[in-house]
Coordinates of C-alpha atoms and ligand atoms in Angstrom, one line a residue:
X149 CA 22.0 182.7 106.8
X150 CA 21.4 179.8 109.7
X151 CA 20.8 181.2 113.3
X152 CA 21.8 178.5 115.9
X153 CA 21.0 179.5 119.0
X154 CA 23.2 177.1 121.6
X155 CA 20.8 176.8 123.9
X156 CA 20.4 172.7 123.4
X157 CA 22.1 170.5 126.7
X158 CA 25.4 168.9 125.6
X159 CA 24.3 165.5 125.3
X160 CA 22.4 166.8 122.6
X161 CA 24.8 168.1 120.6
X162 CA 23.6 168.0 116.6
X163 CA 27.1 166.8 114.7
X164 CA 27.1 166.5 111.0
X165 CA 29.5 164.4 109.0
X166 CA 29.8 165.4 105.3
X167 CA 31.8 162.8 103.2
X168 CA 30.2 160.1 105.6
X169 CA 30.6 156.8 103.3
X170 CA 34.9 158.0 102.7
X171 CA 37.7 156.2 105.2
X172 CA 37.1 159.0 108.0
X173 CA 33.6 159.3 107.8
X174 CA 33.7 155.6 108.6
X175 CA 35.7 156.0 111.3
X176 CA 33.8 158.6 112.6
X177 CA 30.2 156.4 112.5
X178 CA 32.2 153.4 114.6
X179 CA 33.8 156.0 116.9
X180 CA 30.4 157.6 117.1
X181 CA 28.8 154.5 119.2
X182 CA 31.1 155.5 122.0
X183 CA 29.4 158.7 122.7
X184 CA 25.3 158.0 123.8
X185 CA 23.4 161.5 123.8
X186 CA 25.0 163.0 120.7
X187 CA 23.0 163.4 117.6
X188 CA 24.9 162.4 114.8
X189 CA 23.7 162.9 111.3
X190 CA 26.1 161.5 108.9
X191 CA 25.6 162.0 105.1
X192 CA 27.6 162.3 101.8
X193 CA 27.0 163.5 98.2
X194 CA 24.0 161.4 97.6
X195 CA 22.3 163.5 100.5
X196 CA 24.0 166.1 100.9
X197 CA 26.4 167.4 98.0
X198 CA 28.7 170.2 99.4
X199 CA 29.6 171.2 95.9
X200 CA 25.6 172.3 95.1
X201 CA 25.5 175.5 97.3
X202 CA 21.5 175.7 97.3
X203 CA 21.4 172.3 98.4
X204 CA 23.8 173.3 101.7
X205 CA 22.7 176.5 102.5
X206 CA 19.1 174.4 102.4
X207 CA 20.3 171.0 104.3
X208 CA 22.2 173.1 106.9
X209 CA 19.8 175.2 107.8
X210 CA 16.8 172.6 108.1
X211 CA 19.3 170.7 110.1
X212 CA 20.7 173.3 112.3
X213 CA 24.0 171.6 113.4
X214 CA 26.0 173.0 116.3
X215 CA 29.1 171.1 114.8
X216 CA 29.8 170.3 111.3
X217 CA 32.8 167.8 110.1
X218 CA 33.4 168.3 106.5
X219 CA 35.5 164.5 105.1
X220 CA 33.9 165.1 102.4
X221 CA 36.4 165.6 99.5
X222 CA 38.1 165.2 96.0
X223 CA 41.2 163.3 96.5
X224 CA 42.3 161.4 93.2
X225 CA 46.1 163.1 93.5
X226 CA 46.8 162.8 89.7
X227 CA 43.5 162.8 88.0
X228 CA 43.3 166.4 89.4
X229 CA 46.1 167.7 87.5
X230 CA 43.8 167.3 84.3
X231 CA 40.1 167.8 86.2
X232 CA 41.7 170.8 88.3
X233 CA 38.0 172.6 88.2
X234 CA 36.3 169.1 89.8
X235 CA 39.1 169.4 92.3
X236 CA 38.6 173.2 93.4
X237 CA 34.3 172.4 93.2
X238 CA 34.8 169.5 95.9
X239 CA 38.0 170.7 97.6
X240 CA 37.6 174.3 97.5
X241 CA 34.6 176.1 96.6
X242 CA 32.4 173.4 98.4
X243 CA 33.4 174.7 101.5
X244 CA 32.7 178.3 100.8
X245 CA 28.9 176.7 100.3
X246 CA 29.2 175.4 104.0
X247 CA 30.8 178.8 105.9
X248 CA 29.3 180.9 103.8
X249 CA 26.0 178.9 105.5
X250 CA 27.0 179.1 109.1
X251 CA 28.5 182.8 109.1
X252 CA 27.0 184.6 111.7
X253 CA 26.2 181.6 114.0
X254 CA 27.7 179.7 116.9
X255 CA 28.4 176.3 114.6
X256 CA 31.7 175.1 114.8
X257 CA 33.7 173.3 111.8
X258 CA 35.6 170.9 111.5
X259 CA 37.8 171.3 108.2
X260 CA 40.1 168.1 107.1
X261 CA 43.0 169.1 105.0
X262 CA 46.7 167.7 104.0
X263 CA 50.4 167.7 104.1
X264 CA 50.1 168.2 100.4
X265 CA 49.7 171.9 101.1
X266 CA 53.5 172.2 102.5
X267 CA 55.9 172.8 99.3
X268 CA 57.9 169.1 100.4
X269 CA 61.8 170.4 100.4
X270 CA 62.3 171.3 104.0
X271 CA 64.1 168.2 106.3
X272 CA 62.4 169.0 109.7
X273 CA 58.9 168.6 110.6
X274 CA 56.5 171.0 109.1
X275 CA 54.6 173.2 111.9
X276 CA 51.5 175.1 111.0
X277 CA 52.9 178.4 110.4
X278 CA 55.4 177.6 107.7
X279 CA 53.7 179.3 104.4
X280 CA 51.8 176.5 102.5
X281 CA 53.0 176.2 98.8
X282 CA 51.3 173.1 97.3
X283 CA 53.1 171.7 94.6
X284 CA 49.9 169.5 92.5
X285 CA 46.6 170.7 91.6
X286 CA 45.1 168.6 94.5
X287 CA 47.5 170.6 97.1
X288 CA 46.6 174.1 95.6
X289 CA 42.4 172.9 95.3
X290 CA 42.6 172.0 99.5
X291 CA 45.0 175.1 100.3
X292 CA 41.3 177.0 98.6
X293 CA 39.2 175.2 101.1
X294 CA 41.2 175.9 104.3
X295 CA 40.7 179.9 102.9
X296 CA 37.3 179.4 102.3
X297 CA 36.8 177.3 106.0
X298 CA 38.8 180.1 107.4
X299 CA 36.2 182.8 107.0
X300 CA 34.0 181.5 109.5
X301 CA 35.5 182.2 113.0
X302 CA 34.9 178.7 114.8
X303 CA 36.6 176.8 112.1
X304 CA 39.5 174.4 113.0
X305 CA 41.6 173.2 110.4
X306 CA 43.3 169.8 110.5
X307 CA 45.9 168.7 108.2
X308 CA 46.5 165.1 108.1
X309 CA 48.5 162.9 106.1
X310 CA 49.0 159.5 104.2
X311 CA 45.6 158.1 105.6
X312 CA 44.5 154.6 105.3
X313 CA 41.7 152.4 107.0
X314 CA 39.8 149.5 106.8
X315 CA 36.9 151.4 105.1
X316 CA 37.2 152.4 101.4
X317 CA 40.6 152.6 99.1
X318 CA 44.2 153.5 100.2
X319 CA 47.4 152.5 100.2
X320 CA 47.3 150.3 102.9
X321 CA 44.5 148.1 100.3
X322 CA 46.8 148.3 97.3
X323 CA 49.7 146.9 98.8
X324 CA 47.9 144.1 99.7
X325 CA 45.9 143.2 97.2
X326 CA 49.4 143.8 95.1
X327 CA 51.8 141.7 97.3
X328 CA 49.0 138.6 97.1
X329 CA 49.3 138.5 93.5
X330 CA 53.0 139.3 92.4
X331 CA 56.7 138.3 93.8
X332 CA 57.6 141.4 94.0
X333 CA 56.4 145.5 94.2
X334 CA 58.5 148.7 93.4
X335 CA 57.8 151.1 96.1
X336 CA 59.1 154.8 96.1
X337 CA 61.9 155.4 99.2
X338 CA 62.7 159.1 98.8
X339 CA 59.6 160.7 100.0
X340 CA 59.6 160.6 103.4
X341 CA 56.4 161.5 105.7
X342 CA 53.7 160.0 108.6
X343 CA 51.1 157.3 107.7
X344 CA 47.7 158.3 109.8
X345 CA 45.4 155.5 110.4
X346 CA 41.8 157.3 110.4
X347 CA 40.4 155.3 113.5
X348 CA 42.9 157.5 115.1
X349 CA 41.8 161.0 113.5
X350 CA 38.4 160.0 114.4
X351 CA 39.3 159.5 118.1
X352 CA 41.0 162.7 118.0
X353 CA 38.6 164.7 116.4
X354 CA 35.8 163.1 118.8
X355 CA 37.8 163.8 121.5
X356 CA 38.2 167.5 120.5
X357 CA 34.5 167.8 119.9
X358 CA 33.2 166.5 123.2
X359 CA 36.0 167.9 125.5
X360 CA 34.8 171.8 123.8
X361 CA 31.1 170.4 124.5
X362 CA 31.9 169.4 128.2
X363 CA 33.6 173.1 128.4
X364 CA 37.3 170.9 129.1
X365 CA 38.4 172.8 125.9
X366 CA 38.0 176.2 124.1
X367 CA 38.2 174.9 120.2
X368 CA 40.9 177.0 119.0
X369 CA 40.4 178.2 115.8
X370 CA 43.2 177.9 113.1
X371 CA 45.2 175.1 111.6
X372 CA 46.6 172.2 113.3
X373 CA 48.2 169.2 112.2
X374 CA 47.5 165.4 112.7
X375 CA 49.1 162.4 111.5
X376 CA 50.1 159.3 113.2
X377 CA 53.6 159.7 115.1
X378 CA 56.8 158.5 113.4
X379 CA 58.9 159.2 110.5
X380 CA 59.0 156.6 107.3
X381 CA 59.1 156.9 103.7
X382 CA 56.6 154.6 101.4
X383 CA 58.8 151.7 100.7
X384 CA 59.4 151.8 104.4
X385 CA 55.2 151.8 104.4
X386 CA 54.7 148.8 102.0
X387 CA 57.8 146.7 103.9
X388 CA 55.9 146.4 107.2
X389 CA 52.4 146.2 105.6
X390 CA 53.5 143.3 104.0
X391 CA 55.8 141.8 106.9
X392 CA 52.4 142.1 109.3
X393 CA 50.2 140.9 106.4
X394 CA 52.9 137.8 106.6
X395 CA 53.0 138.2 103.2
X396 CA 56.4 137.0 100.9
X397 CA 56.3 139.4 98.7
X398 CA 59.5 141.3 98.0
X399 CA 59.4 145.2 97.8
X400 CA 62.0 146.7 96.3
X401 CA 63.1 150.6 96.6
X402 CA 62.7 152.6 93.6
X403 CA 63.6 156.9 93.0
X404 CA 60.6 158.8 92.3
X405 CA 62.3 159.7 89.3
X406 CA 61.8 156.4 87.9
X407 CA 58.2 155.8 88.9
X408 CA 56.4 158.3 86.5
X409 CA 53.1 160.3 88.3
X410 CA 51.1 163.1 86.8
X411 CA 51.0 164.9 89.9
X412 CA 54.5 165.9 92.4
X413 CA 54.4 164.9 95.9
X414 CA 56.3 166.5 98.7
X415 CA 59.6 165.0 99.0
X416 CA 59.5 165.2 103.2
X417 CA 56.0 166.3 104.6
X418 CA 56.6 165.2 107.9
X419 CA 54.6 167.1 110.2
X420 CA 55.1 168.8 113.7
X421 CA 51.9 168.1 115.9
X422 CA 52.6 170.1 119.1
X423 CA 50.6 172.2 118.5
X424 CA 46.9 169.8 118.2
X425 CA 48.5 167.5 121.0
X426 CA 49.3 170.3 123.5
X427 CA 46.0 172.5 122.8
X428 CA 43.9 169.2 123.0
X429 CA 45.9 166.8 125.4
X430 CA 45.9 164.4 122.9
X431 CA 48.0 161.0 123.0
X432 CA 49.0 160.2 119.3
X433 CA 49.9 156.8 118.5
X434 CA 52.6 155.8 116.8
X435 CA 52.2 154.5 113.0
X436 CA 53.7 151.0 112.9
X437 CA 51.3 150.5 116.2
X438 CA 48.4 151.4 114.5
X439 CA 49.2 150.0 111.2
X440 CA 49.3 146.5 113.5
X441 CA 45.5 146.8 114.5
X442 CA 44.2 147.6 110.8
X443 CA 45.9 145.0 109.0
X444 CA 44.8 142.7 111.8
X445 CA 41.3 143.9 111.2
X446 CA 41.7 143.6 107.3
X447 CA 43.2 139.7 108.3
Ligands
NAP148 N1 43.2 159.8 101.6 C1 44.4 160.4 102.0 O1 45.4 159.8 101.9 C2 44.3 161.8 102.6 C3 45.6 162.4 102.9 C4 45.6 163.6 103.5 C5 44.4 164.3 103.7 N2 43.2 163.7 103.4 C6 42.0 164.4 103.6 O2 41.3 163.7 104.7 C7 39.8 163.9 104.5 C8 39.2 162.6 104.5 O3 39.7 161.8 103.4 P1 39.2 160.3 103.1 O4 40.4 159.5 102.7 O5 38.3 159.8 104.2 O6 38.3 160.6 101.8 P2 37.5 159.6 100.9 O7 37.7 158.2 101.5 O8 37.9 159.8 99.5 O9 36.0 160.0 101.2 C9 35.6 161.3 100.7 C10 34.0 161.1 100.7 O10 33.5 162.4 100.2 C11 32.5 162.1 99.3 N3 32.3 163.2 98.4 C12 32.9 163.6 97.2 N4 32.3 164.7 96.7 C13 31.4 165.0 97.6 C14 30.4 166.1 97.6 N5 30.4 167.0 96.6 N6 29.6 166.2 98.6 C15 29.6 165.3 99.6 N7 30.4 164.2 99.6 C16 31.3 164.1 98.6 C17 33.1 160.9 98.5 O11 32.1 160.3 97.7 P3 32.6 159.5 96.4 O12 33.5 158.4 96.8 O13 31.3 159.0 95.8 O14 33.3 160.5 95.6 C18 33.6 160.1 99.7 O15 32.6 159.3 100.3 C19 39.7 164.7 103.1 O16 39.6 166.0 103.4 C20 41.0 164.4 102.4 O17 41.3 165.4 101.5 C21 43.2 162.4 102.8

Protein backbone atom coordinates (compact mmCIF):
# COMPACT_ATOMS: atom_id res chain seq x y z
CA UNK A 1 0.00 0.00 0.00
CA UNK A 2 1.42 3.73 -1.03
CA UNK A 3 1.86 6.15 1.99
CA UNK A 4 1.63 9.82 0.72
CA UNK A 5 2.36 12.02 3.19
CA UNK A 6 0.93 15.72 1.86
CA UNK A 7 3.45 17.51 3.17
CA UNK A 8 4.69 18.85 -0.55
CA UNK A 9 3.76 22.94 -1.29
CA UNK A 10 0.89 23.23 -3.75
CA UNK A 11 2.72 24.29 -6.65
CA UNK A 12 4.16 21.04 -6.42
CA UNK A 13 1.43 19.08 -6.64
CA UNK A 14 2.41 15.35 -8.44
CA UNK A 15 -0.84 14.76 -11.01
CA UNK A 16 -0.90 11.65 -12.99
CA UNK A 17 -2.84 11.11 -16.14
CA UNK A 18 -3.58 7.49 -17.13
CA UNK A 19 -5.07 7.11 -20.64
CA UNK A 20 -2.67 10.22 -21.61
CA UNK A 21 -2.42 9.69 -25.63
CA UNK A 22 -6.91 9.31 -25.60
CA UNK A 23 -9.04 12.73 -26.58
CA UNK A 24 -9.01 13.80 -22.70
CA UNK A 25 -5.69 13.07 -21.92
CA UNK A 26 -4.93 15.39 -24.78
CA UNK A 27 -6.76 17.90 -23.50
CA UNK A 28 -5.53 17.61 -20.33
CA UNK A 29 -1.51 17.95 -21.55
CA UNK A 30 -2.58 21.46 -23.59
CA UNK A 31 -4.73 22.54 -20.54
CA UNK A 32 -1.72 21.51 -18.46
CA UNK A 33 0.61 24.47 -19.90
CA UNK A 34 -1.68 26.82 -18.14
CA UNK A 35 -0.76 25.78 -14.77
CA UNK A 36 3.44 26.46 -14.02
CA UNK A 37 4.45 24.57 -10.64
CA UNK A 38 2.39 21.43 -11.13
CA UNK A 39 4.07 18.18 -11.81
CA UNK A 40 2.35 16.47 -14.37
CA UNK A 41 3.18 12.97 -15.34
CA UNK A 42 1.15 11.86 -18.09
CA UNK A 43 1.24 8.20 -19.32
CA UNK A 44 -0.90 5.46 -21.00
CA UNK A 45 -0.80 1.62 -21.55
CA UNK A 46 2.60 1.62 -23.02
CA UNK A 47 3.88 2.98 -19.59
CA UNK A 48 1.62 2.44 -17.42
CA UNK A 49 -1.09 -0.32 -18.15
CA UNK A 50 -3.94 -0.02 -15.43
CA UNK A 51 -5.19 -3.45 -16.37
CA UNK A 52 -1.61 -5.15 -15.07
CA UNK A 53 -2.20 -4.73 -11.24
CA UNK A 54 1.60 -5.38 -10.35
CA UNK A 55 2.57 -2.92 -12.74
CA UNK A 56 0.24 -0.12 -10.78
CA UNK A 57 0.58 -0.94 -7.50
CA UNK A 58 4.53 -0.66 -8.63
CA UNK A 59 4.32 2.73 -10.93
CA UNK A 60 2.04 4.35 -8.32
CA UNK A 61 3.91 3.83 -5.55
CA UNK A 62 7.48 4.78 -7.09
CA UNK A 63 5.65 7.79 -8.28
CA UNK A 64 3.72 8.79 -5.31
CA UNK A 65 1.02 11.01 -6.85
CA UNK A 66 -1.10 13.25 -4.67
CA UNK A 67 -3.74 13.29 -7.54
CA UNK A 68 -4.39 10.66 -10.06
CA UNK A 69 -6.83 11.15 -13.28
CA UNK A 70 -7.68 7.85 -14.67
CA UNK A 71 -8.90 8.61 -19.00
CA UNK A 72 -7.65 5.73 -19.40
CA UNK A 73 -10.27 3.35 -20.84
CA UNK A 74 -12.10 0.68 -23.16
CA UNK A 75 -14.62 2.45 -25.12
CA UNK A 76 -15.34 0.54 -28.50
CA UNK A 77 -19.48 0.57 -27.55
CA UNK A 78 -20.27 -2.47 -29.72
CA UNK A 79 -17.13 -4.47 -29.93
CA UNK A 80 -17.70 -4.92 -26.07
CA UNK A 81 -20.80 -6.73 -26.38
CA UNK A 82 -18.69 -9.68 -27.84
CA UNK A 83 -15.13 -8.85 -25.76
CA UNK A 84 -17.22 -8.04 -22.54
CA UNK A 85 -14.14 -9.57 -20.31
CA UNK A 86 -11.55 -6.87 -22.30
CA UNK A 87 -14.19 -4.31 -21.37
CA UNK A 88 -14.62 -5.15 -17.49
CA UNK A 89 -10.25 -5.60 -17.49
CA UNK A 90 -9.85 -1.82 -18.83
CA UNK A 91 -13.18 -0.39 -17.56
CA UNK A 92 -13.62 -2.15 -14.41
CA UNK A 93 -11.23 -4.18 -12.75
CA UNK A 94 -8.36 -1.71 -13.84
CA UNK A 95 -9.41 0.57 -11.51
CA UNK A 96 -9.68 -1.74 -8.52
CA UNK A 97 -5.63 -2.02 -9.50
CA UNK A 98 -5.40 1.87 -8.89
CA UNK A 99 -7.67 2.26 -5.35
CA UNK A 100 -6.79 -0.75 -4.27
CA UNK A 101 -3.03 1.15 -4.55
CA UNK A 102 -3.92 4.34 -2.92
CA UNK A 103 -6.19 2.99 -0.04
CA UNK A 104 -5.07 4.25 3.09
CA UNK A 105 -3.45 7.46 1.63
CA UNK A 106 -4.34 11.17 1.07
CA UNK A 107 -4.33 10.73 -3.05
CA UNK A 108 -7.26 11.93 -4.59
CA UNK A 109 -8.89 10.38 -7.91
CA UNK A 110 -10.23 11.44 -10.47
CA UNK A 111 -12.60 8.72 -12.09
CA UNK A 112 -14.14 9.49 -15.85
CA UNK A 113 -17.28 7.64 -16.44
CA UNK A 114 -20.61 7.92 -18.81
CA UNK A 115 -24.19 8.61 -19.44
CA UNK A 116 -24.23 5.04 -20.72
CA UNK A 117 -24.66 4.01 -17.10
CA UNK A 118 -28.29 5.70 -16.90
CA UNK A 119 -30.91 2.96 -18.31
CA UNK A 120 -31.98 5.87 -21.31
CA UNK A 121 -36.07 5.88 -20.96
CA UNK A 122 -36.61 8.72 -18.55
CA UNK A 123 -37.46 12.38 -20.52
CA UNK A 124 -35.86 14.83 -17.92
CA UNK A 125 -32.30 15.24 -17.23
CA UNK A 126 -30.60 12.47 -15.36
CA UNK A 127 -29.15 13.74 -11.87
CA UNK A 128 -26.60 11.54 -10.06
CA UNK A 129 -28.84 9.84 -7.73
CA UNK A 130 -31.22 8.18 -10.12
CA UNK A 131 -30.14 4.19 -9.88
CA UNK A 132 -27.68 3.50 -12.83
CA UNK A 133 -28.95 0.55 -15.04
CA UNK A 134 -26.62 0.35 -18.11
CA UNK A 135 -28.18 -1.15 -20.90
CA UNK A 136 -24.71 -2.48 -23.24
CA UNK A 137 -21.82 -4.33 -22.00
CA UNK A 138 -19.70 -1.14 -22.15
CA UNK A 139 -22.36 0.71 -19.69
CA UNK A 140 -22.37 -2.35 -17.22
CA UNK A 141 -18.10 -2.74 -17.56
CA UNK A 142 -17.89 1.46 -16.44
CA UNK A 143 -20.88 1.19 -13.85
CA UNK A 144 -17.82 -1.83 -12.28
CA UNK A 145 -15.24 0.91 -12.30
CA UNK A 146 -17.14 3.76 -10.54
CA UNK A 147 -17.67 0.61 -7.71
CA UNK A 148 -14.29 -0.14 -7.75
CA UNK A 149 -13.17 3.92 -7.80
CA UNK A 150 -15.69 4.23 -5.03
CA UNK A 151 -13.83 2.28 -2.44
CA UNK A 152 -11.26 4.77 -1.96
CA UNK A 153 -12.64 7.80 0.00
CA UNK A 154 -11.17 10.75 -2.10
CA UNK A 155 -12.52 9.54 -5.25
CA UNK A 156 -14.70 11.82 -7.54
CA UNK A 157 -16.61 10.41 -10.13
CA UNK A 158 -17.49 12.26 -13.35
CA UNK A 159 -19.81 11.06 -15.80
CA UNK A 160 -19.63 12.66 -19.13
CA UNK A 161 -21.16 12.14 -22.32
CA UNK A 162 -20.89 12.08 -26.26
CA UNK A 163 -17.16 13.40 -26.16
CA UNK A 164 -15.27 14.57 -29.12
CA UNK A 165 -11.99 16.55 -29.74
CA UNK A 166 -9.48 17.46 -31.98
CA UNK A 167 -7.22 14.67 -30.60
CA UNK A 168 -7.91 10.94 -31.47
CA UNK A 169 -11.32 9.40 -33.04
CA UNK A 170 -15.01 10.47 -32.47
CA UNK A 171 -17.90 11.43 -33.82
CA UNK A 172 -17.12 14.77 -34.44
CA UNK A 173 -14.05 13.06 -37.11
CA UNK A 174 -16.48 10.59 -38.74
CA UNK A 175 -18.92 12.99 -39.84
CA UNK A 176 -16.40 14.81 -41.49
CA UNK A 177 -14.46 12.64 -43.05
CA UNK A 178 -18.08 11.09 -44.20
CA UNK A 179 -19.74 14.29 -45.37
CA UNK A 180 -16.37 15.04 -47.67
CA UNK A 181 -16.79 12.01 -49.45
CA UNK A 182 -20.60 11.18 -49.94
CA UNK A 183 -23.93 13.44 -50.87
CA UNK A 184 -25.50 12.42 -48.28
CA UNK A 185 -25.32 10.64 -44.38
CA UNK A 186 -28.10 8.82 -42.37
CA UNK A 187 -27.85 10.00 -38.88
CA UNK A 188 -30.01 8.55 -36.02
CA UNK A 189 -32.75 11.45 -34.49
CA UNK A 190 -34.40 9.58 -31.65
CA UNK A 191 -31.67 9.44 -29.16
CA UNK A 192 -31.48 12.52 -27.67
CA UNK A 193 -28.44 13.67 -25.17
CA UNK A 194 -25.33 16.43 -24.65
CA UNK A 195 -22.22 16.45 -26.93
CA UNK A 196 -19.03 17.36 -24.42
CA UNK A 197 -16.19 18.82 -26.11
CA UNK A 198 -13.03 17.47 -23.96
CA UNK A 199 -11.11 20.82 -23.95
CA UNK A 200 -13.92 21.67 -21.81
CA UNK A 201 -13.83 18.58 -19.31
CA UNK A 202 -10.25 19.27 -19.08
CA UNK A 203 -10.78 22.86 -18.02
CA UNK A 204 -13.20 21.67 -15.52
CA UNK A 205 -11.40 18.98 -14.17
CA UNK A 206 -8.18 21.40 -13.93
CA UNK A 207 -10.14 23.76 -12.39
CA UNK A 208 -11.43 21.25 -9.72
CA UNK A 209 -7.94 20.12 -9.09
CA UNK A 210 -6.25 23.42 -8.43
CA UNK A 211 -9.21 25.23 -6.67
CA UNK A 212 -9.05 21.80 -3.89
CA UNK A 213 -5.09 22.48 -4.11
CA UNK A 214 -5.36 26.28 -3.37
CA UNK A 215 -7.94 25.12 -0.39
CA UNK A 216 -11.00 27.25 -2.60
CA UNK A 217 -12.62 23.75 -2.62
CA UNK A 218 -13.18 20.62 -0.44
CA UNK A 219 -13.23 17.75 -3.53
CA UNK A 220 -16.38 16.19 -2.77
CA UNK A 221 -16.39 12.73 -3.06
CA UNK A 222 -19.12 10.89 -5.09
CA UNK A 223 -20.52 11.16 -8.60
CA UNK A 224 -21.09 14.08 -10.57
CA UNK A 225 -21.99 14.74 -14.02
CA UNK A 226 -20.38 16.73 -16.87
CA UNK A 227 -21.28 17.29 -20.36
CA UNK A 228 -21.45 20.31 -22.46
CA UNK A 229 -24.84 22.37 -21.85
CA UNK A 230 -27.80 21.86 -24.28
CA UNK A 231 -30.10 19.32 -25.36
CA UNK A 232 -29.74 17.60 -29.19
CA UNK A 233 -30.11 14.37 -30.59
CA UNK A 234 -27.28 12.99 -33.18
CA UNK A 235 -28.76 13.93 -36.49
CA UNK A 236 -29.15 17.30 -34.74
CA UNK A 237 -25.06 16.67 -33.98
CA UNK A 238 -24.03 15.75 -37.56
CA UNK A 239 -26.48 18.86 -39.15
CA UNK A 240 -24.39 21.62 -37.41
CA UNK A 241 -21.03 19.75 -37.80
CA UNK A 242 -21.45 19.76 -41.22
CA UNK A 243 -23.23 23.35 -41.63
CA UNK A 244 -19.90 24.76 -39.55
CA UNK A 245 -17.62 22.49 -41.52
CA UNK A 246 -19.43 24.44 -44.58
CA UNK A 247 -19.79 21.27 -45.86
CA UNK A 248 -22.99 20.29 -48.64
CA UNK A 249 -23.51 17.23 -47.58
CA UNK A 250 -27.16 16.30 -46.80
CA UNK A 251 -27.91 14.41 -43.55
CA UNK A 252 -30.92 12.73 -43.43
CA UNK A 253 -32.83 11.48 -40.14
CA UNK A 254 -33.13 7.92 -39.74
CA UNK A 255 -35.04 5.61 -36.44
CA UNK A 256 -32.54 3.61 -34.55
CA UNK A 257 -34.56 0.90 -35.43
CA UNK A 258 -33.42 1.03 -38.92
CA UNK A 259 -29.74 1.63 -38.24
CA UNK A 260 -28.67 -1.91 -36.90
CA UNK A 261 -25.88 -1.70 -33.72
CA UNK A 262 -24.65 -4.49 -31.65
CA UNK A 263 -24.78 -2.63 -28.56
CA UNK A 264 -28.33 -0.33 -27.28
CA UNK A 265 -27.78 3.22 -26.41
CA UNK A 266 -29.88 5.28 -24.07
CA UNK A 267 -32.73 6.69 -25.91
CA UNK A 268 -32.45 10.24 -23.71
CA UNK A 269 -29.29 10.49 -21.51
CA UNK A 270 -29.38 14.04 -21.01
CA UNK A 271 -27.82 14.92 -17.88
CA UNK A 272 -28.54 17.32 -14.89
CA UNK A 273 -25.16 19.08 -13.93
CA UNK A 274 -26.14 21.06 -10.81
CA UNK A 275 -24.75 19.33 -8.91
CA UNK A 276 -20.52 19.59 -10.43
CA UNK A 277 -21.40 23.34 -11.38
CA UNK A 278 -22.70 24.42 -7.99
CA UNK A 279 -20.12 22.31 -5.82
CA UNK A 280 -17.33 23.64 -8.13
CA UNK A 281 -18.49 27.13 -9.49
CA UNK A 282 -18.06 25.98 -12.66
CA UNK A 283 -19.30 27.84 -15.98
CA UNK A 284 -20.27 25.11 -18.59
CA UNK A 285 -20.37 26.04 -22.14
CA UNK A 286 -22.90 25.39 -24.29
CA UNK A 287 -22.42 22.53 -27.07
CA UNK A 288 -23.03 24.24 -30.47
CA UNK A 289 -20.39 27.04 -28.88
CA UNK A 290 -17.89 24.68 -28.40
CA UNK A 291 -18.53 22.47 -31.24
CA UNK A 292 -17.66 26.13 -33.17
CA UNK A 293 -14.03 26.26 -31.85
CA UNK A 294 -13.08 22.43 -32.56
CA UNK A 295 -14.20 22.26 -36.03
CA UNK A 296 -12.47 25.57 -36.49
CA UNK A 297 -9.37 24.05 -35.04
CA UNK A 298 -9.87 20.79 -37.20
CA UNK A 299 -10.44 23.61 -40.39
N1 LIG B 1 -15.46 8.80 -26.09
C1 LIG B 1 -16.70 9.03 -25.65
O1 LIG B 1 -17.63 9.34 -26.42
C2 LIG B 1 -16.99 8.96 -24.18
C3 LIG B 1 -18.31 9.15 -23.74
C4 LIG B 1 -18.57 9.09 -22.39
C5 LIG B 1 -17.56 8.83 -21.48
N2 LIG B 1 -16.29 8.61 -21.94
C6 LIG B 1 -15.24 8.34 -20.96
O2 LIG B 1 -14.35 9.44 -20.94
C7 LIG B 1 -13.02 8.97 -20.63
C8 LIG B 1 -12.04 9.50 -21.65
O3 LIG B 1 -12.45 8.98 -22.91
P1 LIG B 1 -11.63 9.27 -24.24
O4 LIG B 1 -12.64 9.42 -25.33
O5 LIG B 1 -10.62 10.32 -24.01
O6 LIG B 1 -10.93 7.87 -24.43
P2 LIG B 1 -9.93 7.43 -25.59
O7 LIG B 1 -9.72 8.54 -26.55
O8 LIG B 1 -10.41 6.10 -26.09
O9 LIG B 1 -8.58 7.23 -24.78
C9 LIG B 1 -8.42 6.20 -23.86
C10 LIG B 1 -6.94 5.97 -23.71
O10 LIG B 1 -6.75 4.93 -22.75
C11 LIG B 1 -5.77 4.07 -23.27
N3 LIG B 1 -5.83 2.75 -22.64
C12 LIG B 1 -6.57 1.68 -23.01
N4 LIG B 1 -6.31 0.65 -22.19
C13 LIG B 1 -5.40 1.08 -21.28
C14 LIG B 1 -4.75 0.48 -20.19
N5 LIG B 1 -4.96 -0.81 -19.88
N6 LIG B 1 -3.88 1.21 -19.47
C15 LIG B 1 -3.62 2.50 -19.79
N7 LIG B 1 -4.21 3.13 -20.83
C16 LIG B 1 -5.09 2.42 -21.57
C17 LIG B 1 -6.08 4.03 -24.74
O11 LIG B 1 -5.00 3.47 -25.47
P3 LIG B 1 -5.36 2.68 -26.86
O12 LIG B 1 -5.95 3.70 -27.77
O13 LIG B 1 -4.03 2.18 -27.27
O14 LIG B 1 -6.32 1.61 -26.47
C18 LIG B 1 -6.29 5.51 -25.02
O15 LIG B 1 -5.08 6.19 -25.23
C19 LIG B 1 -13.12 7.45 -20.56
O16 LIG B 1 -13.31 7.04 -19.22
C20 LIG B 1 -14.38 7.15 -21.33
O17 LIG B 1 -14.99 5.93 -20.94
C21 LIG B 1 -15.98 8.69 -23.26
Amino acid sequence: MLNIISEKQPEMARILITGANGQLGNELRMVSKNYYGYDFDFTDADTLDISNQEQTEAYITRSRPDWIINCAAYNLVDKAESEPDTAMLINGTAVKNITETIRGTECKFIHISTDYVYEGNSNTPYNESITAAPQSAYGRSKLAGEKFALLHPGSMIIRTSWLYSSFGNNFVKTILRHAKEKESLRVVFDQTGTPTYAADLAAAIMNIVSGVIRNQFVLNSGIFNYSNEGVCSWFDFATEIVRLAGLSCKVNPVLTKEYQQAAARPVYSVMDKTRIRESYNLSIPYWRESLEKCIKLLK
